[in-house]
XYZ file of C-alpha atoms in Angstrom:
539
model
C 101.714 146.222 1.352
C 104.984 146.301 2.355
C 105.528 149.929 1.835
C 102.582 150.843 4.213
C 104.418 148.275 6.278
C 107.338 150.217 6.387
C 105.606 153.135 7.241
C 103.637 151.303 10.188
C 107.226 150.079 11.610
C 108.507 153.594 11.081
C 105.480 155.247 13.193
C 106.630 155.829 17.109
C 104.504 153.139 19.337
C 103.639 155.704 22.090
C 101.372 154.785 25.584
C 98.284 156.188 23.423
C 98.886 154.039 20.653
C 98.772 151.045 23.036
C 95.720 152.287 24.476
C 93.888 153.104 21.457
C 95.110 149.501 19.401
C 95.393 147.216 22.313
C 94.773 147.581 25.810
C 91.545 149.610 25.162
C 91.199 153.718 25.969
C 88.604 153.128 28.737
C 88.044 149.502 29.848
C 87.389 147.704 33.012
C 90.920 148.580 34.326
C 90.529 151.817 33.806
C 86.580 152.205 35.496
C 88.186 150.374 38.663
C 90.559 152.577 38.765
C 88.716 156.080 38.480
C 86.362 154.414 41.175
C 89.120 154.134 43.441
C 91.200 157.269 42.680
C 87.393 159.248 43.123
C 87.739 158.599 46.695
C 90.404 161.109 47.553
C 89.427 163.701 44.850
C 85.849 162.984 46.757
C 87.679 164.050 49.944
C 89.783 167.187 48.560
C 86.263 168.882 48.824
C 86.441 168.977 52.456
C 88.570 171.656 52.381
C 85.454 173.824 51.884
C 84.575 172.962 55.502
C 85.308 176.743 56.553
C 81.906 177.254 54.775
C 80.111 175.446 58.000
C 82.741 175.439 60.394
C 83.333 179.443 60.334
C 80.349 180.408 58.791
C 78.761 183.783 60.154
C 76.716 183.943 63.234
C 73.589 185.973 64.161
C 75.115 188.109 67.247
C 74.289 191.146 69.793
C 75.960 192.659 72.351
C 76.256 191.396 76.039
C 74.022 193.192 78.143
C 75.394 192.486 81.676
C 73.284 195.003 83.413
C 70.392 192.551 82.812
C 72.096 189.539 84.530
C 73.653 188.560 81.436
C 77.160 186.720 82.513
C 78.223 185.065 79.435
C 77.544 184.293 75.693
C 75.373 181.493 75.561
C 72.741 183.516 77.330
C 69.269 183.451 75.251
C 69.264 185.492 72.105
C 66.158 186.951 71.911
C 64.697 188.324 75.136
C 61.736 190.111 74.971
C 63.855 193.009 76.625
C 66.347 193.404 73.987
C 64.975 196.531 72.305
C 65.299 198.249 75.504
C 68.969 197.821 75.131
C 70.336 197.454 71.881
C 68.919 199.723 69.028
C 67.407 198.520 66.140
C 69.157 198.512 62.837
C 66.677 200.778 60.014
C 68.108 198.699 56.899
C 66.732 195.204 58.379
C 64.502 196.057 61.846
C 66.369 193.501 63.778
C 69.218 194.628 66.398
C 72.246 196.024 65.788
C 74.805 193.589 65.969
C 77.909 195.331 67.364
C 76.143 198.536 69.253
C 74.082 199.257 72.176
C 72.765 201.383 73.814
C 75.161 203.224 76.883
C 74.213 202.375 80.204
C 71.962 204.731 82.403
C 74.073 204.645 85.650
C 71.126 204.687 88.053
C 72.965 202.443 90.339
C 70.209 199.579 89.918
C 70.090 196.234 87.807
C 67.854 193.959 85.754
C 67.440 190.342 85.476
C 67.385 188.017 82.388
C 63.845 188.004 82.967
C 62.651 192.089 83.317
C 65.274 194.554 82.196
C 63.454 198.293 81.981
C 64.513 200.992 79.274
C 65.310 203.281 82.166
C 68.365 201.238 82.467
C 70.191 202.386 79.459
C 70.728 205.973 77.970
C 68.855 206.055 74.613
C 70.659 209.021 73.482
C 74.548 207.497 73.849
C 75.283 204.286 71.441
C 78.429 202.772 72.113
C 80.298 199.560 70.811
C 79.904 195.898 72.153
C 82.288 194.624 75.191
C 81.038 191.255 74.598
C 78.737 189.164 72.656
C 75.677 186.657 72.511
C 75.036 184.359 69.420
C 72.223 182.370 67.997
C 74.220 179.498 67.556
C 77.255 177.715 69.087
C 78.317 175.454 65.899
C 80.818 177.569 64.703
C 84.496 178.961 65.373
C 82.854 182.021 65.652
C 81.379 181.219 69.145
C 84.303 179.236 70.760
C 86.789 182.154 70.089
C 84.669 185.278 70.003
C 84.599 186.193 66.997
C 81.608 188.839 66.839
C 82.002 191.878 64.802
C 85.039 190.596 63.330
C 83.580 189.853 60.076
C 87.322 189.728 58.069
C 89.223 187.932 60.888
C 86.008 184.990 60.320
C 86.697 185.268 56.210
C 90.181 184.982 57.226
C 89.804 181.000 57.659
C 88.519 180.818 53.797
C 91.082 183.197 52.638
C 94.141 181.198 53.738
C 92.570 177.764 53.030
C 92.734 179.181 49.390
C 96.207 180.446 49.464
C 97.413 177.088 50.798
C 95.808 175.754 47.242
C 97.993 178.158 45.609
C 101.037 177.467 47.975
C 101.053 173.435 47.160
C 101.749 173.279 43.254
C 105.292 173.840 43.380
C 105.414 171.042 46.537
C 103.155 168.292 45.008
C 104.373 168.791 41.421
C 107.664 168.396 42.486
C 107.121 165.192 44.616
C 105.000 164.080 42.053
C 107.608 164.404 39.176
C 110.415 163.113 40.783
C 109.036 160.598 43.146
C 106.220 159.454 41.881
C 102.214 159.743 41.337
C 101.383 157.425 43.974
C 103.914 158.926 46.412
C 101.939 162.295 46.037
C 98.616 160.877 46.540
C 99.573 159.199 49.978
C 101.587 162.573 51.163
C 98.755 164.324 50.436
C 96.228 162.078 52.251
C 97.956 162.001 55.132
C 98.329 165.192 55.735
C 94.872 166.272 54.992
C 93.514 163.225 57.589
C 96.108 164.473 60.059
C 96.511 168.505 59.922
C 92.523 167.912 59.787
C 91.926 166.064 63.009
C 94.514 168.645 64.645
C 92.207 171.033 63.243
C 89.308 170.154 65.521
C 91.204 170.550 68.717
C 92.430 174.042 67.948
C 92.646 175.964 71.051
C 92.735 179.731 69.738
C 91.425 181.507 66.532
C 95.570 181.391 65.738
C 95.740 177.893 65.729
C 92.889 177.391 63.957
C 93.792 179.975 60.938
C 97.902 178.493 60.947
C 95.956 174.810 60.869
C 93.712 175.936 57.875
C 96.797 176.889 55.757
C 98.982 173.725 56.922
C 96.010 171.611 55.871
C 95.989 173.022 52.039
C 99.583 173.902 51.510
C 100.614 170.082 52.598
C 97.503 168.182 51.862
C 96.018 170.403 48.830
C 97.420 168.113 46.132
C 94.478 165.833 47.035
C 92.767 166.258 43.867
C 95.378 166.654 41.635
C 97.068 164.056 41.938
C 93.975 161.869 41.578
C 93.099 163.440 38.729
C 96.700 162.801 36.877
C 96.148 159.368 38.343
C 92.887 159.159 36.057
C 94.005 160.994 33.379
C 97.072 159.446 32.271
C 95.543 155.629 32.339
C 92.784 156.844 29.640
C 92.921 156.889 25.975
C 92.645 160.370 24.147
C 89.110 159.850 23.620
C 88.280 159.645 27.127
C 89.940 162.304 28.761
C 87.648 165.201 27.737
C 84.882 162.790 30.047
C 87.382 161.918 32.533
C 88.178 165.433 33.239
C 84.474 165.945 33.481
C 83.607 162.934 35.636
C 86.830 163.785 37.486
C 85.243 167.363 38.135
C 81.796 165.585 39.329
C 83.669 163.869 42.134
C 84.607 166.727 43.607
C 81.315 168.305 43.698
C 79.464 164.750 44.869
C 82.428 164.489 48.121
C 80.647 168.535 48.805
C 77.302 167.112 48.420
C 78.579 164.463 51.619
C 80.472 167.847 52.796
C 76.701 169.519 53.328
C 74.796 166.684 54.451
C 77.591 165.745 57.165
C 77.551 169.385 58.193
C 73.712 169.274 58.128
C 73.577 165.762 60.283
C 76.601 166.756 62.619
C 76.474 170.344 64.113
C 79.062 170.818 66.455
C 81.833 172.076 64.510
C 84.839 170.016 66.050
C 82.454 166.340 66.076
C 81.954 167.559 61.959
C 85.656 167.850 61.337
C 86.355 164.755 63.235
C 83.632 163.280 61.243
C 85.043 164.332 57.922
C 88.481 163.727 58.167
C 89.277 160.483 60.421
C 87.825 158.278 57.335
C 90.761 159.648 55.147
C 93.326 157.714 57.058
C 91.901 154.438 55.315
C 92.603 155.814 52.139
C 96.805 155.503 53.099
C 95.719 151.764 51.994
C 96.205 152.643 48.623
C 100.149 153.038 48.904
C 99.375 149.064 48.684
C 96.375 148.895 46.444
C 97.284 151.340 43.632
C 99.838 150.883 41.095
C 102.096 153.513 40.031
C 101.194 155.898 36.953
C 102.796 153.520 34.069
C 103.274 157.116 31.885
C 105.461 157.951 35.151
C 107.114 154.667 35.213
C 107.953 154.756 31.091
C 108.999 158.674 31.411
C 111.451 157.036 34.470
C 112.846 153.892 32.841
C 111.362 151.709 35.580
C 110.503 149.361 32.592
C 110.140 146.255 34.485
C 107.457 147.909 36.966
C 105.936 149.479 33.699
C 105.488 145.620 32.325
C 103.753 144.263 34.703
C 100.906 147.050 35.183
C 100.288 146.631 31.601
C 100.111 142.816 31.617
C 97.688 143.649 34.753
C 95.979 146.649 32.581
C 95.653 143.790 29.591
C 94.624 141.037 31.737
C 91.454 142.953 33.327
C 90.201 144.748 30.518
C 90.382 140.974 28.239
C 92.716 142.370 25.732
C 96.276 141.213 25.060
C 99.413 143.564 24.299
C 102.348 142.421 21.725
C 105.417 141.622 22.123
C 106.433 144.517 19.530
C 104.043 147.244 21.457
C 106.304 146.179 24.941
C 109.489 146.030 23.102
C 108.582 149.233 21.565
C 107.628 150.797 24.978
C 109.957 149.551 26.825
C 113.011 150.783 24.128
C 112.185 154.383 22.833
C 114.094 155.565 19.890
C 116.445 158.086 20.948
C 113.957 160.927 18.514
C 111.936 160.498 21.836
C 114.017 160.121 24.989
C 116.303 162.750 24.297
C 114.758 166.168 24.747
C 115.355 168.855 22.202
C 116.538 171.729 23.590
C 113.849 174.578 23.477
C 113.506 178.212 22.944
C 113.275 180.799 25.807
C 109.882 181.032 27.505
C 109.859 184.825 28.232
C 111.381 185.698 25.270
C 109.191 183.956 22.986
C 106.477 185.193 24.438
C 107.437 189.280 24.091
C 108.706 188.688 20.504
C 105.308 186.946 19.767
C 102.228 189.145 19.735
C 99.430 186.148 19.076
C 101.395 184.304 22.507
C 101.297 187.481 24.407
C 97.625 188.227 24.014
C 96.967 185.046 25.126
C 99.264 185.046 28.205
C 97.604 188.305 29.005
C 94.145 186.660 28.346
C 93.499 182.638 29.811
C 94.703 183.861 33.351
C 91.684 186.365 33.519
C 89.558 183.387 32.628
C 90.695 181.366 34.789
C 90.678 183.969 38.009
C 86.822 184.587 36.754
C 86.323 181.070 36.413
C 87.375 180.178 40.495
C 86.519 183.713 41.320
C 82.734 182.788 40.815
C 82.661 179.098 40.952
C 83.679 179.245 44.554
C 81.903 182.607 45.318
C 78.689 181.046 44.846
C 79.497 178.351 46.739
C 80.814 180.139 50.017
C 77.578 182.733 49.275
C 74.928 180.170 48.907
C 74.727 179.561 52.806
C 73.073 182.752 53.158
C 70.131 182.869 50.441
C 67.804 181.807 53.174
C 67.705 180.034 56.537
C 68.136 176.676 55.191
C 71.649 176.908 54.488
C 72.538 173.482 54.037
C 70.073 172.785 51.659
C 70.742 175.503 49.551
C 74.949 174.717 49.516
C 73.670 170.968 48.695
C 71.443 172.458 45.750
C 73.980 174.547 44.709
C 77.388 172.579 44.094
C 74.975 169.673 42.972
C 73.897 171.364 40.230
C 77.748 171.031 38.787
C 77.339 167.550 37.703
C 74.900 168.445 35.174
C 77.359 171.463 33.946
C 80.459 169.447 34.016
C 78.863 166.832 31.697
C 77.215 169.280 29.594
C 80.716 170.752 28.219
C 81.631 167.172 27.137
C 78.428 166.968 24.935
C 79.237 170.752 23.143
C 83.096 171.229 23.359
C 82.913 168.704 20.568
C 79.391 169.381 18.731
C 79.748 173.162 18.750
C 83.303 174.122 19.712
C 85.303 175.457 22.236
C 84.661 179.182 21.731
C 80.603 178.723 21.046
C 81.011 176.486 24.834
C 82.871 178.949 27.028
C 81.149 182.205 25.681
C 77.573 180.721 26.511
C 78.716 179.871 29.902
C 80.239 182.900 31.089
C 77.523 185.358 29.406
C 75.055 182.882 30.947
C 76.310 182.843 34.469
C 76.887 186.823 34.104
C 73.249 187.237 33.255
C 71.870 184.814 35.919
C 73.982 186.603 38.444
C 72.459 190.031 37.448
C 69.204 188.916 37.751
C 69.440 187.177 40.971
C 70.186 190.437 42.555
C 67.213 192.737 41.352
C 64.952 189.534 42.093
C 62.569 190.406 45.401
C 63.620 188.772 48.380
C 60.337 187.252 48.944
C 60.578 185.252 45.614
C 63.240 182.878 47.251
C 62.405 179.957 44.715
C 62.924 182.064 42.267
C 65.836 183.499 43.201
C 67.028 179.941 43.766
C 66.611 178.819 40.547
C 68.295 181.826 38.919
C 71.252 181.472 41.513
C 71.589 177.906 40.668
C 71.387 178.518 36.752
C 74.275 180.804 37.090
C 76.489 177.938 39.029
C 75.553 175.996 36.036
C 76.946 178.174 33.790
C 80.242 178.464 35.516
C 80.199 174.880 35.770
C 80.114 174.299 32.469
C 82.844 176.709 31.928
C 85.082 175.355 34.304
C 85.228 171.834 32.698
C 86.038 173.506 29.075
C 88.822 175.685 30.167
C 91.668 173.012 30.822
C 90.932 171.856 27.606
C 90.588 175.275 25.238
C 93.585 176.478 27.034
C 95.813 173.428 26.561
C 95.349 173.425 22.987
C 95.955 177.119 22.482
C 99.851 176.476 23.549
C 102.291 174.767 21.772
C 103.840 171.571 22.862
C 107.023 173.458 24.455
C 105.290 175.660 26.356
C 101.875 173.935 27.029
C 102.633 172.833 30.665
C 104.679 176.246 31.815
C 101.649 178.158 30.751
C 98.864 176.603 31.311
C 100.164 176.164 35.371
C 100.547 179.802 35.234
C 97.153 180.597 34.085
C 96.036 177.956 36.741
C 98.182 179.765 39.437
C 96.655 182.983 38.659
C 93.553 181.385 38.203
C 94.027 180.711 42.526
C 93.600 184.703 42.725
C 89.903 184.527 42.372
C 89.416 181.803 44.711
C 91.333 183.582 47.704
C 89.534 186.394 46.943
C 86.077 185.018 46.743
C 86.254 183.722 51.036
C 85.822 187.638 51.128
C 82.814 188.338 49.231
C 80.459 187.938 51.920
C 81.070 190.831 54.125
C 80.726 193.215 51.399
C 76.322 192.741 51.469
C 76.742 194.768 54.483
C 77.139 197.772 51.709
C 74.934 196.324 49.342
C 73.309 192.963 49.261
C 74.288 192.588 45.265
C 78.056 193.580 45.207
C 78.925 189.859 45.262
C 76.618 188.854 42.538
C 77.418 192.156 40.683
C 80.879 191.546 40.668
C 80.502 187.994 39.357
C 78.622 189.053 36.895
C 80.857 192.512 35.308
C 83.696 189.569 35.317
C 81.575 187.055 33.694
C 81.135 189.250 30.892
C 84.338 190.484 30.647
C 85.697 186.927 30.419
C 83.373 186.185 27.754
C 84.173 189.289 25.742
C 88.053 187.923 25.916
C 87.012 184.289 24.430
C 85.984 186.138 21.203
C 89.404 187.425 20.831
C 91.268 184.196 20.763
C 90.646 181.842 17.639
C 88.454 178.124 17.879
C 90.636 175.102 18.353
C 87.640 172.424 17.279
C 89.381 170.248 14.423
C 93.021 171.930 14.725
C 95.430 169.739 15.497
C 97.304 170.159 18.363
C 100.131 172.579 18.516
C 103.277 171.479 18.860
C 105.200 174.566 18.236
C 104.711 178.278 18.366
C 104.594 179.112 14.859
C 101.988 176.067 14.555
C 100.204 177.716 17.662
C 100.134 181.323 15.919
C 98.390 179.539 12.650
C 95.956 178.696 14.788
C 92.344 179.977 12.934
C 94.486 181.436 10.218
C 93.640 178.571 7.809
């Protein structure tokens, strides 16, 4: 007895241990708390409101020699083929040609507007357009035939998610969790309500990359919020749950947009609530990892004696003293080894550097690509974005069921090659089969879904200790690639209506391929150095 005694009082008393031994890894402190925190990561979906608010318009050119004066002029008159050719590929009219005008010094009306108007023989380009609809940035600042400057709007509200890791991690480390969370709510709520009064397609784009370059840390720093409060057996389904928040606040994102169609009432709508959330400067406690890692011991107390208190349990004396004293083993750091070089002079690290970043720019390349794509499978494009970002939740929780029953490797293969095949056979699928296709399109969100969840944890644990954190946040910044890039994927259909799905498919495979190559983690124990890190599957 007192032997193992010794060794007990020899063994480091770390925030887990507490957790695990004590306070409890995921009690009634810690559900309260996720609750809360869900709130912003809920919001850090509206970022996706380019989807609605810029979303593509049916247009044709302004025909002013049939009394047509200005856009919102009908649509459809029965006219129209008179002056605007038909497109071959879909029947309907062109969208940025017409037909020349005739010259023969006379003019219709909105009403009767003869062929022998126009010169059927000379097609020339729009000087001004008519939409279908006006709920979109796309009408206010005539937009039409500008298919890249629309995708712009998506494009740079991606690069701002980029462009804010360096910011919020810095804020975050040095001044706090909580700190970050309320820097980044307010500037959401408030570069968002600017947003809706935007008085040029300039202001507009500058506003979308303000809003995710200062406000983009939204769902981080919830999620470290989370994450550091549960136990090591809960943060596999706090990731996951984490994860589901963010696709339930773009379930609201669809049904607002569905329920609220002018663009500038839908971005008031969204992001006027988010001010309430600066409450939590007052309601929320600080991270107590951040609090321990800062010395702020006496903070640190009482949020555990509050932690202790509200899930019924009761912390020692020793477990405070312990916390609140680290041996000097632990609060000195150990000076490490050089980054790049260890990673040239190591062949196992390199292959890996050179392999979880293409996973991870597959990973948002297609997860978002759906997304942003799903408005157009048919005419009831809110429904179908709703279907399709819903069908996450089921994919998120489904990794936390097999990363543990059949491994990491066995999870992410199956989800790639399953999302590569679904997206292959959504586009040979006949148009007219649109529940069909629906089902297949939303199978293949599943499957990136599922792989999404998995990925923060298979390529944590293939790192060592010293290097886990500077590689995984470069894998994660060049995961950000694939979701500028995927804003974009729309306007290639005009070439072929399956390069988008085709393309997220030859990645999806590709990715999967690259999984084989790197060794399962299920039952290792986690690396703390690199030579432990290249034993990895050697055993």
């Amino acid at each position: 007895m007192t032997e193992k005694h010794e060794v007990e009082e020899e063994k480091m008393i770390d925030l887990d241990h507490v957790l695990v031994n004590e306070l409890g890894q995921f009690g009634r402190y810690q559900l309260l708390f996720m609750f809360l925190v869900a709130l912003p990561m809920m919001s850090s979906a509206f970022f996706s409101d380019y989807i609605f608010i810029a979303s593509a318009l049916e247009h044709r050119c302004l025909v002013p020699e049939c009394g047509e004066l200005n856009k919102s002029v009908p649509f459809k008159p029965e006219w129209i083929t008179n002056a605007i050719p038909l497109d071959p590929a879909t029947s309907k009219s062109k969208t940025c040609e017409r037909y020349a005008s005739a010259h023969s010094g006379g003019n219709g009306t909105m009403d009767n507007c003869p062929a022998e108007l126009f010169d059927l023989s000379n097609i020339v380009e729009c000087n001004g357009f008519v939409y279908e609809r006006n709920n979109s940035v796309v009408y206010d600042f005539d937009l039409g035939c500008q298919e890249w400057l629309r995708s712009l709007a998506g494009t740079l509200s991606s690069l701002g998610t980029l462009l804010v890791l360096p910011f919020i991690g810095y804020i975050s480390d040095h001044f706090g969790r909580r700190v970050a969370l309320i820097i980044s709510i307010f500037n959401t709520a408030a570069i968002g309500v600017v947003k809706a009064f935007s008085t040029d397609y300039v202001m507009f784009l500058v506003l979308q990359l303000l809003e995710t370059t200062l406000g983009g840390g939204l769902f981080s720093s919830g999620y470290i919020f989370a994450a550091e409060l549960v136990g090591p057996k809960y943060r596999v389904f706090a990731t996951a749950t984490s994860s589901s928040t963010f696709a339930t606040g773009q379930v609201i994102l669809g049904a607002v947009a569905w329920a609220v169609q002018p663009w500038r009432l839908l971005v008031l709508t969204l992001y006027i609530p988010i001010f309430l959330l600066l409450s939590y400067y007052w309601i929320l406690p600080e991270s107590i990892r951040w609090l321990l890692s800062k010395r702020r011991y006496s903070e640190a107390k009482r949020v555990l004696e509050n932690v202790a208190r509200t899930n019924g349990k009761k912390i020692s004396e020793k477990s405070v003293h312990a916390l609140m004293n680290p041996s000097a083993d632990n609060s000195v750091k150990k000076e490490g080894r050089n980054l790049i070089r260890s990673i040239f002079r190591s062949q196992v690290l390199l292959r890996r550097v050179c392999t979880t970043p293409i996973w991870w720019m597959t990973t948002t390349f297609v997860y978002y690509g759906l997304s942003i794509n799903s408005t157009s499978l048919s005419s009831t494009m809110y429904l179908n974005y709703i279907l399709t970002v819903a069908i996450e939740i089921p994919g998120f929780y489904t990794a936390v069921l097999t990363l543990d029953r059949f491994g990491r490797k066995p999870t992410l293969c199956i989800g790639f090659f399953f999302s590569a095949v679904c997206n292959i056979a959504f586009v040979f699928i006949d148009t007219e089969l649109s529940a069909l296709r629906l089902c297949i399109y939303l199978a293949g969100k599943f499957g990136i879904s599922l792989v999404f969840t998995s990925l923060y944890l298979y390529t944590s644990e293939l790192y060592p200790t010293e290097f886990r954190h500077s590689l995984l946040g470069f894998s994660s910044m060049i995961g950000r690639i694939g979701s500028v890039c995927a804003p974009l994927t729309p306007m290639l259909v005009v070439y072929w209506h399956g390069i988008p799905n085709t393309m997220f498919a030859i990645l999806g495979l590709i990715s999967g391929l690259l999984v084989l190559t790197q060794p399962e983690t299920l039952g290792t124990k986690l690396p703390d150095t690199l030579e432990e890190a290249e034993n990895i599957g050697t055993t």
